Amino acid sequence: MRRDRIRRTERATFLPLASVMGKTGPMQFRFDLETIELEPDGEVLRIWLNRPQSRNAHNQKMVQEVGDLFIALNSQPDFRVAVLGGRGKSFCAGADRKEQVAPAANDLQARYIGQLGRRAARAIEDCEVVTIGRIHGHAIGGGCCFATSCDFRVTTSDTLFYVPEVELGVPLPWGATPRLIHEIGAARARQMLMTSERVDGTTAAEWGLVHEVVLGEAELDNAVDRWVQRLLSLPAMSVQMSKYQMRGYSQMSRMGDLSEFDGDASERASRTSDAQARFGTFG
């Protein structure tokens, strides 16, 4: 089976996935990826968050690229499964506090930036391709949002799941609150969000936050591969239709979904003196 890898470069060239897979035609799409590495393997696409020097802490560029990529995957029917993981020691250690971001030129630009995370998480959740989260090390803040947006999640027992936003003086953005409530129930979600409780992989499995937990990273790839092979062994159409059903029924609750305001609330709260002080000392 052919295996190609798209490696990150300082300024990557345009890379059409269809061409990488040996295909041509209208299904091609191109990316100039700086923070993500793609590893196509037949009907499987492995997607790696690729900022290992910062434990894959997400900067604005990564969040935008994640959203763009998963939206574009909807036009790639040759892929049946996408695995989202992180290079290095962690899946994603939350926001990159060292990132120097230029102030938004105006309120509309600030709102657009504030909506990038919700867009990325929703793109993963709504992707036509079945998604598996390969989670190790840390899944903090936005990293936890990326993970819970995947259809299936496999992790190690010592992985840290942690939502620190309340400790930082801001509400949880990215539309993650209703997603957590759906996945683990209101009581557990309240415990994670309102008290910023740290949860290890074993507890995450007990709560229903992940589907399988293994002892260490050495076993993680084998566990993920079992999920991949199980999904590939099933009829493609019935798997996809089942995902459509799950998505459709879960979206019935979106009639009252206010998640588009999460970014606004977080952006406003981040201006408070409490948030400014806590962001400066957190870590």
CSV table of C-alpha atoms in Angstrom, one decimal:
chain,number,residue,atom,x,y,z
A,1,MET,CA,0.0,0.0,0.0
A,2,ARG,CA,1.4,3.3,-1.0
A,3,ARG,CA,2.4,5.6,1.9
A,4,ASP,CA,3.4,9.2,1.2
A,5,ARG,CA,4.0,11.9,3.8
A,6,ILE,CA,3.6,15.6,3.5
A,7,ARG,CA,6.2,17.2,5.7
A,8,ARG,CA,6.0,20.7,7.2
A,9,THR,CA,8.3,23.3,5.7
A,10,GLU,CA,8.8,26.9,6.6
A,11,ARG,CA,6.8,27.9,3.6
A,12,ALA,CA,5.2,24.7,2.2
A,13,THR,CA,4.4,24.5,-1.4
A,14,PHE,CA,0.8,23.9,-2.6
A,15,LEU,CA,0.0,20.2,-2.0
A,16,PRO,CA,-3.1,18.7,-3.7
A,17,LEU,CA,-4.3,15.7,-1.7
A,18,ALA,CA,-5.8,14.1,-4.8
A,19,SER,CA,-2.4,14.2,-6.5
A,20,VAL,CA,-0.7,12.8,-3.4
A,21,MET,CA,-3.1,9.9,-3.6
A,22,GLY,CA,-2.3,9.4,-7.3
A,23,LYS,CA,-5.6,10.9,-8.5
A,24,THR,CA,-6.4,13.9,-10.7
A,25,GLY,CA,-9.6,15.8,-11.6
A,26,PRO,CA,-12.1,18.0,-9.9
A,27,MET,CA,-11.5,16.4,-6.4
A,28,GLN,CA,-8.2,18.2,-6.0
A,29,PHE,CA,-7.8,20.8,-3.4
A,30,ARG,CA,-4.6,22.6,-2.2
A,31,PHE,CA,-3.2,23.7,1.1
A,32,ASP,CA,-0.2,25.7,2.2
A,33,LEU,CA,0.1,24.1,5.6
A,34,GLU,CA,2.4,25.4,8.3
A,35,THR,CA,1.1,23.7,11.5
A,36,ILE,CA,-0.3,20.4,10.2
A,37,GLU,CA,1.3,17.3,8.6
A,38,LEU,CA,-0.8,15.0,6.4
A,39,GLU,CA,-0.1,11.3,6.0
A,40,PRO,CA,-2.5,9.6,3.5
A,41,ASP,CA,-2.6,5.8,3.5
A,42,GLY,CA,-5.2,4.4,1.1
A,43,GLU,CA,-8.6,5.2,2.5
A,44,VAL,CA,-7.1,6.6,5.7
A,45,LEU,CA,-5.8,10.1,6.2
A,46,ARG,CA,-3.7,10.7,9.3
A,47,ILE,CA,-3.7,14.3,10.3
A,48,TRP,CA,-0.9,15.5,12.7
A,49,LEU,CA,-0.9,18.7,14.7
A,50,ASN,CA,2.7,19.6,14.1
A,51,ARG,CA,4.1,22.1,16.6
A,52,PRO,CA,5.9,19.6,18.8
A,53,GLN,CA,8.3,22.2,20.3
A,54,SER,CA,5.3,23.7,22.1
A,55,ARG,CA,3.4,20.4,22.7
A,56,ASN,CA,1.2,21.4,19.8
A,57,ALA,CA,-0.2,24.4,21.6
A,58,HIS,CA,-2.6,25.9,19.1
A,59,ASN,CA,-1.9,29.3,17.6
A,60,GLN,CA,-4.3,31.2,15.4
A,61,LYS,CA,-2.7,29.7,12.3
A,62,MET,CA,-3.3,26.1,13.5
A,63,VAL,CA,-6.9,26.8,14.4
A,64,GLN,CA,-7.6,28.2,11.0
A,65,GLU,CA,-5.8,25.4,9.2
A,66,VAL,CA,-7.7,22.7,11.2
A,67,GLY,CA,-11.0,24.3,10.2
A,68,ASP,CA,-10.0,24.7,6.5
A,69,LEU,CA,-8.8,21.2,6.3
A,70,PHE,CA,-11.8,19.4,7.7
A,71,ILE,CA,-14.2,21.5,5.7
A,72,ALA,CA,-12.2,20.6,2.5
A,73,LEU,CA,-12.3,16.9,3.4
A,74,ASN,CA,-16.0,16.9,2.7
A,75,SER,CA,-15.0,16.9,-1.0
A,76,GLN,CA,-12.7,13.9,-0.7
A,77,PRO,CA,-14.9,10.7,-0.8
A,78,ASP,CA,-11.8,8.5,-1.3
A,79,PHE,CA,-11.0,8.9,2.4
A,80,ARG,CA,-13.2,6.9,4.7
A,81,VAL,CA,-11.4,7.5,8.0
A,82,ALA,CA,-9.4,10.5,9.3
A,83,VAL,CA,-7.2,10.1,12.4
A,84,LEU,CA,-6.3,13.3,14.2
A,85,GLY,CA,-3.2,13.2,16.4
A,86,GLY,CA,-0.3,15.3,17.7
A,87,ARG,CA,3.4,15.0,16.9
A,88,GLY,CA,5.8,14.8,19.9
A,89,LYS,CA,4.8,14.5,23.5
A,90,SER,CA,1.2,15.8,23.4
A,91,PHE,CA,-2.0,15.9,21.4
A,92,CYS,CA,-2.5,19.6,22.1
A,93,ALA,CA,-1.6,21.6,25.2
A,94,GLY,CA,-4.2,24.3,24.6
A,95,ALA,CA,-3.6,27.9,23.5
A,96,ASP,CA,-0.1,29.1,22.8
A,97,ARG,CA,0.3,31.8,25.4
A,98,LYS,CA,3.6,32.9,23.8
A,99,GLU,CA,2.0,33.8,20.5
A,100,GLN,CA,2.3,37.4,19.6
A,101,VAL,CA,-0.9,38.4,18.0
A,102,ALA,CA,-1.4,41.8,16.4
A,103,PRO,CA,-4.4,43.6,17.7
A,104,ALA,CA,-7.5,43.3,15.6
A,105,ALA,CA,-8.0,46.2,13.2
A,106,ASN,CA,-11.7,46.5,14.2
A,107,ASP,CA,-14.5,44.8,16.1
A,108,LEU,CA,-15.5,42.7,13.1
A,109,GLN,CA,-12.0,41.3,12.7
A,110,ALA,CA,-11.9,40.6,16.4
A,111,ARG,CA,-15.2,38.7,16.1
A,112,TYR,CA,-13.9,36.8,13.1
A,113,ILE,CA,-10.8,35.7,15.1
A,114,GLY,CA,-13.0,34.8,18.0
A,115,GLN,CA,-15.1,32.5,15.9
A,116,LEU,CA,-12.2,30.5,14.4
A,117,GLY,CA,-12.1,27.9,17.2
A,118,ARG,CA,-15.9,27.2,17.0
A,119,ARG,CA,-15.5,26.9,13.2
A,120,ALA,CA,-12.7,24.4,13.5
A,121,ALA,CA,-14.4,22.3,16.2
A,122,ARG,CA,-17.6,22.3,14.2
A,123,ALA,CA,-15.7,21.3,11.0
A,124,ILE,CA,-14.3,18.3,12.7
A,125,GLU,CA,-17.7,17.3,14.2
A,126,ASP,CA,-19.5,17.8,10.9
A,127,CYS,CA,-16.9,16.2,8.6
A,128,GLU,CA,-18.3,13.7,6.1
A,129,VAL,CA,-15.3,11.4,6.9
A,130,VAL,CA,-15.4,9.4,10.1
A,131,THR,CA,-12.9,10.8,12.6
A,132,ILE,CA,-10.8,9.2,15.3
A,133,GLY,CA,-8.9,11.2,17.9
A,134,ARG,CA,-5.5,9.8,18.8
A,135,ILE,CA,-5.0,11.5,22.1
A,136,HIS,CA,-1.9,11.4,24.3
A,137,GLY,CA,0.0,13.6,26.7
A,138,HIS,CA,-2.2,16.7,27.0
A,139,ALA,CA,-5.7,17.6,25.7
A,140,ILE,CA,-6.1,21.1,27.3
A,141,GLY,CA,-8.6,23.8,26.4
A,142,GLY,CA,-8.9,23.9,22.7
A,143,GLY,CA,-7.0,20.6,22.5
A,144,CYS,CA,-9.9,19.1,24.5
A,145,CYS,CA,-12.3,20.7,22.1
A,146,PHE,CA,-10.5,19.2,19.1
A,147,ALA,CA,-10.6,15.8,20.8
A,148,THR,CA,-14.2,15.7,21.8
A,149,SER,CA,-15.2,16.9,18.3
A,150,CYS,CA,-14.0,13.5,16.9
A,151,ASP,CA,-16.4,10.7,16.4
A,152,PHE,CA,-14.2,8.2,18.3
A,153,ARG,CA,-11.5,8.9,20.8
A,154,VAL,CA,-8.6,6.6,21.9
A,155,THR,CA,-6.2,7.8,24.7
A,156,THR,CA,-3.6,6.7,27.2
A,157,SER,CA,-4.3,6.3,30.9
A,158,ASP,CA,-2.0,9.2,31.8
A,159,THR,CA,-3.3,11.7,29.3
A,160,LEU,CA,-4.5,15.0,31.0
A,161,PHE,CA,-7.9,16.3,29.9
A,162,TYR,CA,-8.2,19.8,31.3
A,163,VAL,CA,-10.4,22.9,30.6
A,164,PRO,CA,-8.7,25.8,32.4
A,165,GLU,CA,-10.8,28.7,31.0
A,166,VAL,CA,-12.7,29.4,34.2
A,167,GLU,CA,-9.4,29.6,36.1
A,168,LEU,CA,-8.3,32.0,33.5
A,169,GLY,CA,-11.3,34.2,34.0
A,170,VAL,CA,-13.1,33.5,30.7
A,171,PRO,CA,-15.9,31.2,29.7
A,172,LEU,CA,-15.3,28.1,27.6
A,173,PRO,CA,-15.5,29.2,23.9
A,174,TRP,CA,-15.6,27.1,20.7
A,175,GLY,CA,-19.2,25.8,21.3
A,176,ALA,CA,-17.6,23.1,23.5
A,177,THR,CA,-20.1,23.4,26.4
A,178,PRO,CA,-23.1,21.7,24.6
A,179,ARG,CA,-20.7,19.2,23.0
A,180,LEU,CA,-19.4,18.1,26.5
A,181,ILE,CA,-22.9,18.0,27.9
A,182,HIS,CA,-23.9,15.6,25.0
A,183,GLU,CA,-20.9,13.4,25.5
A,184,ILE,CA,-20.6,13.1,29.3
A,185,GLY,CA,-23.8,14.5,30.7
A,186,ALA,CA,-24.5,17.8,32.4
A,187,ALA,CA,-23.2,16.7,35.8
A,188,ARG,CA,-19.8,15.7,34.6
A,189,ALA,CA,-19.6,18.6,32.2
A,190,ARG,CA,-20.3,21.0,35.0
A,191,GLN,CA,-17.6,19.3,37.1
A,192,MET,CA,-15.0,19.8,34.3
A,193,LEU,CA,-16.0,23.3,33.2
A,194,MET,CA,-17.0,25.1,36.3
A,195,THR,CA,-14.2,23.8,38.6
A,196,SER,CA,-11.5,23.2,35.9
A,197,GLU,CA,-11.0,19.7,37.2
A,198,ARG,CA,-8.2,17.8,35.7
A,199,VAL,CA,-9.2,14.4,34.4
A,200,ASP,CA,-6.8,11.6,33.4
A,201,GLY,CA,-7.4,9.1,30.6
A,202,THR,CA,-8.8,6.4,32.9
A,203,THR,CA,-11.3,8.7,34.4
A,204,ALA,CA,-12.1,10.1,30.9
A,205,ALA,CA,-13.0,6.5,29.8
A,206,GLU,CA,-15.2,6.0,32.9
A,207,TRP,CA,-17.1,9.3,32.1
A,208,GLY,CA,-17.6,8.4,28.5
A,209,LEU,CA,-15.3,11.2,27.2
A,210,VAL,CA,-13.2,8.6,25.3
A,211,HIS,CA,-14.0,5.2,23.8
A,212,GLU,CA,-10.9,3.3,24.7
A,213,VAL,CA,-8.0,3.8,27.1
A,214,VAL,CA,-4.6,2.0,26.9
A,215,LEU,CA,-1.7,2.0,29.4
A,216,GLY,CA,0.8,3.9,27.3
A,217,GLU,CA,1.7,5.5,24.0
A,218,ALA,CA,3.4,2.3,22.9
A,219,GLU,CA,0.0,0.7,22.7
A,220,LEU,CA,-1.9,3.7,21.4
A,221,ASP,CA,-1.2,3.2,17.7
A,222,ASN,CA,-2.2,-0.4,17.8
A,223,ALA,CA,-5.5,0.5,19.5
A,224,VAL,CA,-6.2,3.3,16.9
A,225,ASP,CA,-5.4,0.9,14.1
A,226,ARG,CA,-7.9,-1.6,15.5
A,227,TRP,CA,-10.6,1.1,15.3
A,228,VAL,CA,-9.5,2.1,11.8
A,229,GLN,CA,-9.6,-1.5,10.6
A,230,ARG,CA,-13.0,-2.2,12.2
A,231,LEU,CA,-14.5,0.9,10.4
A,232,LEU,CA,-12.9,-0.1,7.1
A,233,SER,CA,-14.3,-3.6,7.4
A,234,LEU,CA,-17.9,-2.4,7.5
A,235,PRO,CA,-19.9,-1.3,4.5
A,236,ALA,CA,-18.9,2.3,3.6
A,237,MET,CA,-22.4,3.5,2.9
A,238,SER,CA,-24.0,2.2,6.1
A,239,VAL,CA,-21.2,3.7,8.2
A,240,GLN,CA,-21.6,7.1,6.5
A,241,MET,CA,-25.4,7.0,6.8
A,242,SER,CA,-25.1,6.1,10.4
A,243,LYS,CA,-22.9,9.1,10.9
A,244,TYR,CA,-25.4,11.3,9.1
A,245,GLN,CA,-28.2,9.9,11.4
A,246,MET,CA,-26.1,10.6,14.5
A,247,ARG,CA,-25.3,14.1,13.3
A,248,GLY,CA,-28.8,14.8,12.3
A,249,TYR,CA,-30.4,13.8,15.6
A,250,SER,CA,-27.8,15.6,17.6
A,251,GLN,CA,-28.3,18.7,15.6
A,252,MET,CA,-32.0,18.8,16.5
A,253,SER,CA,-30.8,20.4,19.8
A,254,ARG,CA,-28.9,23.1,17.8
A,255,MET,CA,-32.2,25.0,17.3
A,256,GLY,CA,-31.4,26.6,20.6
A,257,ASP,CA,-27.6,26.6,20.1
A,258,LEU,CA,-26.0,29.8,21.2
A,259,SER,CA,-22.4,28.6,20.6
A,260,GLU,CA,-21.8,31.3,18.0
A,261,PHE,CA,-21.8,33.8,20.9
A,262,ASP,CA,-19.1,31.8,22.8
A,263,GLY,CA,-16.3,33.7,20.9
A,264,ASP,CA,-18.0,37.0,21.7
A,265,ALA,CA,-18.3,36.2,25.4
A,266,SER,CA,-14.7,34.9,25.6
A,267,GLU,CA,-13.3,37.9,23.8
A,268,ARG,CA,-15.2,40.4,26.1
A,269,ALA,CA,-14.3,38.5,29.3
A,270,SER,CA,-10.6,38.4,28.3
A,271,ARG,CA,-10.6,42.2,28.6
A,272,THR,CA,-11.5,42.1,32.3
A,273,SER,CA,-8.8,42.8,34.9
A,274,ASP,CA,-9.2,39.3,36.4
A,275,ALA,CA,-8.6,37.7,33.1
A,276,GLN,CA,-5.6,39.9,32.3
A,277,ALA,CA,-4.0,39.2,35.6
A,278,ARG,CA,-4.6,35.4,35.4
A,279,PHE,CA,-3.4,35.1,31.8
A,280,GLY,CA,-0.2,36.7,32.8
A,281,THR,CA,0.6,34.3,35.7
A,282,PHE,CA,-0.9,31.1,34.3
A,283,GLY,CA,1.3,28.2,33.3
